[in-house]
């Protein structure tokens, strides 16, 4: 996708350096961060310089490739296992992260010399990132028939190209509609506490020239009640085998509202987000983040500096789960790179039944 008219991906590998769009400074500052080692890339994932399940997966795959390129020959496989642990420990919910680490590790294990292993890891990480961008485009095509001229869509958090390598998941059908000349209108929720909707989705849609408005999370119910939402499309961080879906905190609230108002509720995600090892949503680990994300807000002051401001009173404590689980029964369907699938174990069985450690590249 383009930023100020120039094409970008969210994350890529240059030599043994991982480059990524620094998402914590958007929309105020557009900056490319460089991560020289897998530890730097792991920190960027943990601290959310790169975020969104697909982009986290691509960054994790590249971090493994970095580790493979930099590991000493004498203890190559031990060093790679240690790197995998460091990368896996960054964020617990996004399945794409574990999917990527497992695949790049498996690719490196299959080669018969250290040099061949290094190259196999780079090829696997690159194939994952390229596959991620292709899956985004395919989800766009699959979701396009759901949108007609004038459709009013609601989305939550950021599930656009910043959350992927390119295209995105929930916003991919919107970009496909734009390419097809179908104009839709997007309402983007602010998405407290980290405000990915206000900071990232609003910026992305502005860059793309898609008509949109930002709404406070608390305004969603009023929008449904006024009949101003035709469909909801969100992304996902991990989908259990029965279709229960973990996504950004607040997704469940929107799914309940959609059901109450008879509005279709779709989840867009590629295969790498489905976790066949989780039978239902209760098996999905939910990340809890620091309470300061609730107690403070970040933004740009009138003098142009980025500042953190406390909104809660002194001594206030906060509970900060990053994700919630929407039960499959509230989901109309999954927009995948293989088309729209029903949110039932039978509907998903063929799609998720893939050996989880098959090497790529
Ligand atoms: O905490 P984040 O910003 O990484 O959470 C992102 C989301 O919840 C997205 O909706 C999700 O990753 C789907 S888009 C790939």
mmCIF file of C-alpha atoms in Angstrom, residues 7-235:
data_model
loop_
_atom_site.group_PDB
_atom_site.id
_atom_site.type_symbol
_atom_site.label_atom_id
_atom_site.label_comp_id
_atom_site.label_asym_id
_atom_site.label_seq_id
_atom_site.Cartn_x
_atom_site.Cartn_y
_atom_site.Cartn_z
ATOM 1 C CA UNK A 7 4.605 1.866 -1.871
ATOM 2 C CA UNK A 8 5.562 0.281 1.472
ATOM 3 C CA UNK A 9 5.336 -2.996 3.323
ATOM 4 C CA UNK A 10 5.001 -2.972 7.120
ATOM 5 C CA UNK A 11 8.074 -5.138 7.693
ATOM 6 C CA UNK A 12 10.921 -6.472 5.561
ATOM 7 C CA UNK A 13 14.459 -7.907 5.746
ATOM 8 C CA UNK A 14 17.506 -6.037 4.420
ATOM 9 C CA UNK A 15 20.666 -8.141 4.736
ATOM 10 C CA UNK A 16 20.359 -9.278 8.351
ATOM 11 C CA UNK A 17 18.469 -6.158 9.494
ATOM 12 C CA UNK A 18 14.704 -6.154 10.006
ATOM 13 C CA UNK A 19 13.093 -2.887 8.896
ATOM 14 C CA UNK A 20 9.617 -1.954 10.004
ATOM 15 C CA UNK A 21 7.184 0.933 10.093
ATOM 16 C CA UNK A 22 7.339 2.292 13.671
ATOM 17 C CA UNK A 23 3.639 2.087 14.531
ATOM 18 C CA UNK A 24 3.856 3.695 17.985
ATOM 19 C CA UNK A 25 4.519 7.106 16.452
ATOM 20 C CA UNK A 26 1.748 7.043 13.870
ATOM 21 C CA UNK A 27 -0.185 9.029 12.772
ATOM 22 C CA UNK A 28 2.027 11.913 13.881
ATOM 23 C CA UNK A 29 5.438 10.708 12.700
ATOM 24 C CA UNK A 30 6.151 8.267 9.846
ATOM 25 C CA UNK A 31 9.433 6.533 10.615
ATOM 26 C CA UNK A 32 11.191 3.299 9.626
ATOM 27 C CA UNK A 33 12.848 1.462 12.542
ATOM 28 C CA UNK A 34 15.857 -0.848 12.086
ATOM 29 C CA UNK A 35 16.334 -3.969 14.203
ATOM 30 C CA UNK A 36 19.911 -5.267 13.960
ATOM 31 C CA UNK A 37 19.410 -8.523 15.885
ATOM 32 C CA UNK A 38 16.611 -10.968 16.655
ATOM 33 C CA UNK A 39 16.563 -9.554 20.197
ATOM 34 C CA UNK A 40 15.863 -6.080 18.766
ATOM 35 C CA UNK A 41 13.056 -7.458 16.587
ATOM 36 C CA UNK A 42 11.607 -9.349 19.563
ATOM 37 C CA UNK A 43 11.626 -6.079 21.553
ATOM 38 C CA UNK A 44 9.848 -4.296 18.682
ATOM 39 C CA UNK A 45 7.119 -6.973 18.785
ATOM 40 C CA UNK A 46 6.817 -6.917 22.605
ATOM 41 C CA UNK A 47 6.684 -3.103 22.776
ATOM 42 C CA UNK A 48 4.344 -2.924 19.770
ATOM 43 C CA UNK A 49 6.500 -0.929 17.368
ATOM 44 C CA UNK A 50 5.113 -3.614 15.046
ATOM 45 C CA UNK A 51 1.685 -5.023 15.903
ATOM 46 C CA UNK A 52 -1.334 -6.747 14.374
ATOM 47 C CA UNK A 53 -1.303 -10.537 14.082
ATOM 48 C CA UNK A 54 -0.104 -10.756 10.473
ATOM 49 C CA UNK A 55 2.666 -8.178 10.854
ATOM 50 C CA UNK A 56 3.750 -9.794 14.143
ATOM 51 C CA UNK A 57 3.975 -13.136 12.329
ATOM 52 C CA UNK A 58 6.093 -11.695 9.511
ATOM 53 C CA UNK A 59 8.374 -9.908 12.002
ATOM 54 C CA UNK A 60 8.730 -13.107 14.060
ATOM 55 C CA UNK A 61 9.664 -15.086 10.939
ATOM 56 C CA UNK A 62 12.275 -12.499 9.999
ATOM 57 C CA UNK A 63 13.585 -12.465 13.588
ATOM 58 C CA UNK A 64 14.184 -16.202 13.265
ATOM 59 C CA UNK A 65 15.954 -15.605 9.952
ATOM 60 C CA UNK A 66 18.128 -12.983 11.659
ATOM 61 C CA UNK A 67 18.973 -15.459 14.395
ATOM 62 C CA UNK A 68 19.908 -18.053 11.745
ATOM 63 C CA UNK A 69 22.120 -15.566 9.903
ATOM 64 C CA UNK A 70 23.888 -14.480 13.091
ATOM 65 C CA UNK A 71 24.126 -17.705 15.129
ATOM 66 C CA UNK A 72 27.683 -19.032 15.652
ATOM 67 C CA UNK A 73 28.367 -22.160 13.619
ATOM 68 C CA UNK A 74 29.584 -24.131 16.654
ATOM 69 C CA UNK A 75 26.220 -23.999 18.436
ATOM 70 C CA UNK A 76 23.919 -23.089 15.564
ATOM 71 C CA UNK A 77 20.877 -25.217 16.477
ATOM 72 C CA UNK A 78 21.018 -24.422 20.218
ATOM 73 C CA UNK A 79 21.232 -20.695 19.416
ATOM 74 C CA UNK A 80 18.236 -21.007 17.097
ATOM 75 C CA UNK A 81 16.200 -22.793 19.785
ATOM 76 C CA UNK A 82 17.071 -20.038 22.277
ATOM 77 C CA UNK A 83 16.052 -17.365 19.765
ATOM 78 C CA UNK A 84 12.747 -19.164 19.167
ATOM 79 C CA UNK A 85 12.028 -19.036 22.905
ATOM 80 C CA UNK A 86 12.833 -15.308 23.087
ATOM 81 C CA UNK A 87 10.548 -14.557 20.121
ATOM 82 C CA UNK A 88 7.721 -16.825 21.347
ATOM 83 C CA UNK A 89 7.745 -15.036 24.722
ATOM 84 C CA UNK A 90 6.931 -11.606 23.242
ATOM 85 C CA UNK A 91 3.148 -11.741 22.768
ATOM 86 C CA UNK A 92 1.059 -14.766 23.734
ATOM 87 C CA UNK A 93 -2.211 -14.426 21.803
ATOM 88 C CA UNK A 94 -1.339 -13.819 18.113
ATOM 89 C CA UNK A 95 -1.147 -17.324 16.616
ATOM 90 C CA UNK A 96 0.700 -16.037 13.548
ATOM 91 C CA UNK A 97 3.767 -15.459 15.705
ATOM 92 C CA UNK A 98 3.983 -19.108 16.798
ATOM 93 C CA UNK A 99 3.106 -20.307 13.281
ATOM 94 C CA UNK A 100 6.019 -18.322 11.818
ATOM 95 C CA UNK A 101 8.596 -19.300 14.450
ATOM 96 C CA UNK A 102 7.720 -22.991 14.105
ATOM 97 C CA UNK A 103 7.954 -22.905 10.319
ATOM 98 C CA UNK A 104 11.236 -21.031 10.055
ATOM 99 C CA UNK A 105 12.768 -23.262 12.746
ATOM 100 C CA UNK A 106 11.613 -26.375 10.853
ATOM 101 C CA UNK A 107 13.039 -25.066 7.573
ATOM 102 C CA UNK A 108 16.440 -24.468 9.208
ATOM 103 C CA UNK A 109 16.401 -27.950 10.750
ATOM 104 C CA UNK A 110 15.871 -29.648 7.386
ATOM 105 C CA UNK A 111 19.052 -28.416 5.673
ATOM 106 C CA UNK A 112 22.248 -30.463 5.885
ATOM 107 C CA UNK A 113 24.826 -27.769 6.611
ATOM 108 C CA UNK A 114 24.812 -24.606 8.720
ATOM 109 C CA UNK A 115 25.207 -22.451 5.637
ATOM 110 C CA UNK A 116 22.266 -24.189 3.945
ATOM 111 C CA UNK A 117 20.241 -23.806 7.161
ATOM 112 C CA UNK A 118 20.865 -20.058 7.229
ATOM 113 C CA UNK A 119 19.641 -19.732 3.643
ATOM 114 C CA UNK A 120 16.644 -22.021 4.263
ATOM 115 C CA UNK A 121 15.579 -19.851 7.231
ATOM 116 C CA UNK A 122 15.748 -16.675 5.140
ATOM 117 C CA UNK A 123 13.788 -18.331 2.321
ATOM 118 C CA UNK A 124 11.140 -19.590 4.754
ATOM 119 C CA UNK A 125 10.715 -16.188 6.455
ATOM 120 C CA UNK A 126 10.491 -14.449 3.086
ATOM 121 C CA UNK A 127 7.949 -16.985 1.821
ATOM 122 C CA UNK A 128 5.832 -16.429 4.946
ATOM 123 C CA UNK A 129 5.865 -12.646 4.484
ATOM 124 C CA UNK A 130 5.049 -12.936 0.779
ATOM 125 C CA UNK A 131 2.295 -15.453 1.550
ATOM 126 C CA UNK A 132 0.888 -13.058 4.137
ATOM 127 C CA UNK A 133 0.580 -10.267 1.564
ATOM 128 C CA UNK A 134 -0.979 -12.665 -0.993
ATOM 129 C CA UNK A 135 -3.465 -13.928 1.616
ATOM 130 C CA UNK A 136 -4.485 -10.337 2.315
ATOM 131 C CA UNK A 137 -5.219 -9.761 -1.350
ATOM 132 C CA UNK A 138 -7.164 -13.050 -1.549
ATOM 133 C CA UNK A 139 -9.239 -12.104 1.533
ATOM 134 C CA UNK A 140 -10.011 -8.836 -0.217
ATOM 135 C CA UNK A 141 -11.345 -10.725 -3.243
ATOM 136 C CA UNK A 142 -13.300 -13.143 -1.027
ATOM 137 C CA UNK A 143 -14.947 -10.346 0.978
ATOM 138 C CA UNK A 144 -15.674 -8.060 -1.969
ATOM 139 C CA UNK A 145 -19.164 -9.545 -2.729
ATOM 140 C CA UNK A 146 -20.254 -8.549 0.810
ATOM 141 C CA UNK A 147 -19.844 -4.879 -0.091
ATOM 142 C CA UNK A 148 -22.168 -2.979 -2.404
ATOM 143 C CA UNK A 149 -22.061 0.709 -3.329
ATOM 144 C CA UNK A 150 -22.858 2.728 -0.200
ATOM 145 C CA UNK A 151 -22.313 -0.179 2.262
ATOM 146 C CA UNK A 152 -21.702 1.115 5.778
ATOM 147 C CA UNK A 153 -19.152 -1.100 7.461
ATOM 148 C CA UNK A 154 -17.925 -1.030 11.060
ATOM 149 C CA UNK A 155 -14.436 -2.244 11.968
ATOM 150 C CA UNK A 156 -12.490 -2.425 15.219
ATOM 151 C CA UNK A 157 -8.823 -1.921 16.132
ATOM 152 C CA UNK A 158 -6.528 -1.980 13.106
ATOM 153 C CA UNK A 159 -6.848 -4.948 10.779
ATOM 154 C CA UNK A 160 -5.605 -3.160 7.692
ATOM 155 C CA UNK A 161 -2.268 -3.302 5.924
ATOM 156 C CA UNK A 162 -0.403 -2.033 9.014
ATOM 157 C CA UNK A 163 -1.523 -5.245 10.751
ATOM 158 C CA UNK A 164 -0.259 -7.387 7.862
ATOM 159 C CA UNK A 165 2.611 -7.182 5.411
ATOM 160 C CA UNK A 166 0.221 -5.597 2.905
ATOM 161 C CA UNK A 167 -3.548 -5.353 2.253
ATOM 162 C CA UNK A 168 -4.700 -6.434 5.733
ATOM 163 C CA UNK A 169 -7.553 -8.710 6.748
ATOM 164 C CA UNK A 170 -10.743 -6.830 7.742
ATOM 165 C CA UNK A 171 -9.860 -3.843 5.539
ATOM 166 C CA UNK A 172 -8.733 -5.933 2.557
ATOM 167 C CA UNK A 173 -12.314 -6.150 1.151
ATOM 168 C CA UNK A 174 -12.567 -2.356 1.498
ATOM 169 C CA UNK A 175 -9.385 -1.888 -0.553
ATOM 170 C CA UNK A 176 -10.613 -4.487 -3.074
ATOM 171 C CA UNK A 177 -13.914 -2.572 -3.332
ATOM 172 C CA UNK A 178 -12.006 0.650 -3.906
ATOM 173 C CA UNK A 179 -10.024 -0.980 -6.730
ATOM 174 C CA UNK A 180 -13.320 -2.215 -8.213
ATOM 175 C CA UNK A 181 -14.833 1.270 -8.045
ATOM 176 C CA UNK A 182 -17.317 0.330 -5.278
ATOM 177 C CA UNK A 183 -17.440 3.150 -2.734
ATOM 178 C CA UNK A 184 -18.134 2.065 0.838
ATOM 179 C CA UNK A 185 -18.162 4.019 4.084
ATOM 180 C CA UNK A 186 -16.182 2.760 7.084
ATOM 181 C CA UNK A 187 -16.821 3.566 10.748
ATOM 182 C CA UNK A 188 -13.650 2.863 12.730
ATOM 183 C CA UNK A 189 -13.840 2.456 16.489
ATOM 184 C CA UNK A 190 -11.259 4.343 18.507
ATOM 185 C CA UNK A 191 -10.168 1.112 20.306
ATOM 186 C CA UNK A 192 -9.071 2.111 23.756
ATOM 187 C CA UNK A 193 -6.761 1.647 25.509
ATOM 188 C CA UNK A 194 -4.060 1.806 22.801
ATOM 189 C CA UNK A 195 -6.295 3.538 20.252
ATOM 190 C CA UNK A 196 -5.254 1.518 17.185
ATOM 191 C CA UNK A 197 -8.462 2.665 15.466
ATOM 192 C CA UNK A 198 -7.870 6.356 16.112
ATOM 193 C CA UNK A 199 -4.145 6.244 15.415
ATOM 194 C CA UNK A 200 -3.738 3.606 12.714
ATOM 195 C CA UNK A 201 -6.996 2.726 10.951
ATOM 196 C CA UNK A 202 -7.984 6.354 10.543
ATOM 197 C CA UNK A 203 -4.514 7.124 9.110
ATOM 198 C CA UNK A 204 -4.588 4.114 6.778
ATOM 199 C CA UNK A 205 -8.028 4.961 5.406
ATOM 200 C CA UNK A 206 -6.978 8.584 4.931
ATOM 201 C CA UNK A 207 -3.853 7.497 3.029
ATOM 202 C CA UNK A 208 -6.030 5.296 0.805
ATOM 203 C CA UNK A 209 -8.746 7.930 0.325
ATOM 204 C CA UNK A 210 -11.521 5.682 1.691
ATOM 205 C CA UNK A 211 -14.506 7.653 3.101
ATOM 206 C CA UNK A 212 -14.676 7.036 6.835
ATOM 207 C CA UNK A 213 -15.404 8.345 10.313
ATOM 208 C CA UNK A 214 -13.898 7.662 13.697
ATOM 209 C CA UNK A 215 -16.277 6.755 16.533
ATOM 210 C CA UNK A 216 -15.668 6.377 20.252
ATOM 211 C CA UNK A 217 -15.979 2.745 21.357
ATOM 212 C CA UNK A 218 -18.916 3.802 23.495
ATOM 213 C CA UNK A 219 -20.789 5.154 20.422
ATOM 214 C CA UNK A 220 -21.068 1.766 18.706
ATOM 215 C CA UNK A 221 -24.407 0.831 20.305
ATOM 216 C CA UNK A 222 -25.978 4.123 19.215
ATOM 217 C CA UNK A 223 -24.778 3.584 15.620
ATOM 218 C CA UNK A 224 -26.377 0.127 15.454
ATOM 219 C CA UNK A 225 -29.602 1.452 17.000
ATOM 220 C CA UNK A 226 -29.786 4.234 14.424
ATOM 221 C CA UNK A 227 -29.528 1.613 11.667
ATOM 222 C CA UNK A 228 -26.263 3.062 10.382
ATOM 223 C CA UNK A 229 -24.234 -0.167 10.206
ATOM 224 C CA UNK A 230 -24.837 -2.707 7.394
ATOM 225 C CA UNK A 231 -22.079 -5.140 8.328
ATOM 226 C CA UNK A 232 -19.138 -5.585 10.695
ATOM 227 C CA UNK A 233 -15.752 -6.957 9.601
ATOM 228 C CA UNK A 234 -12.968 -7.448 12.150
ATOM 229 C CA UNK A 235 -9.650 -9.306 12.093
#
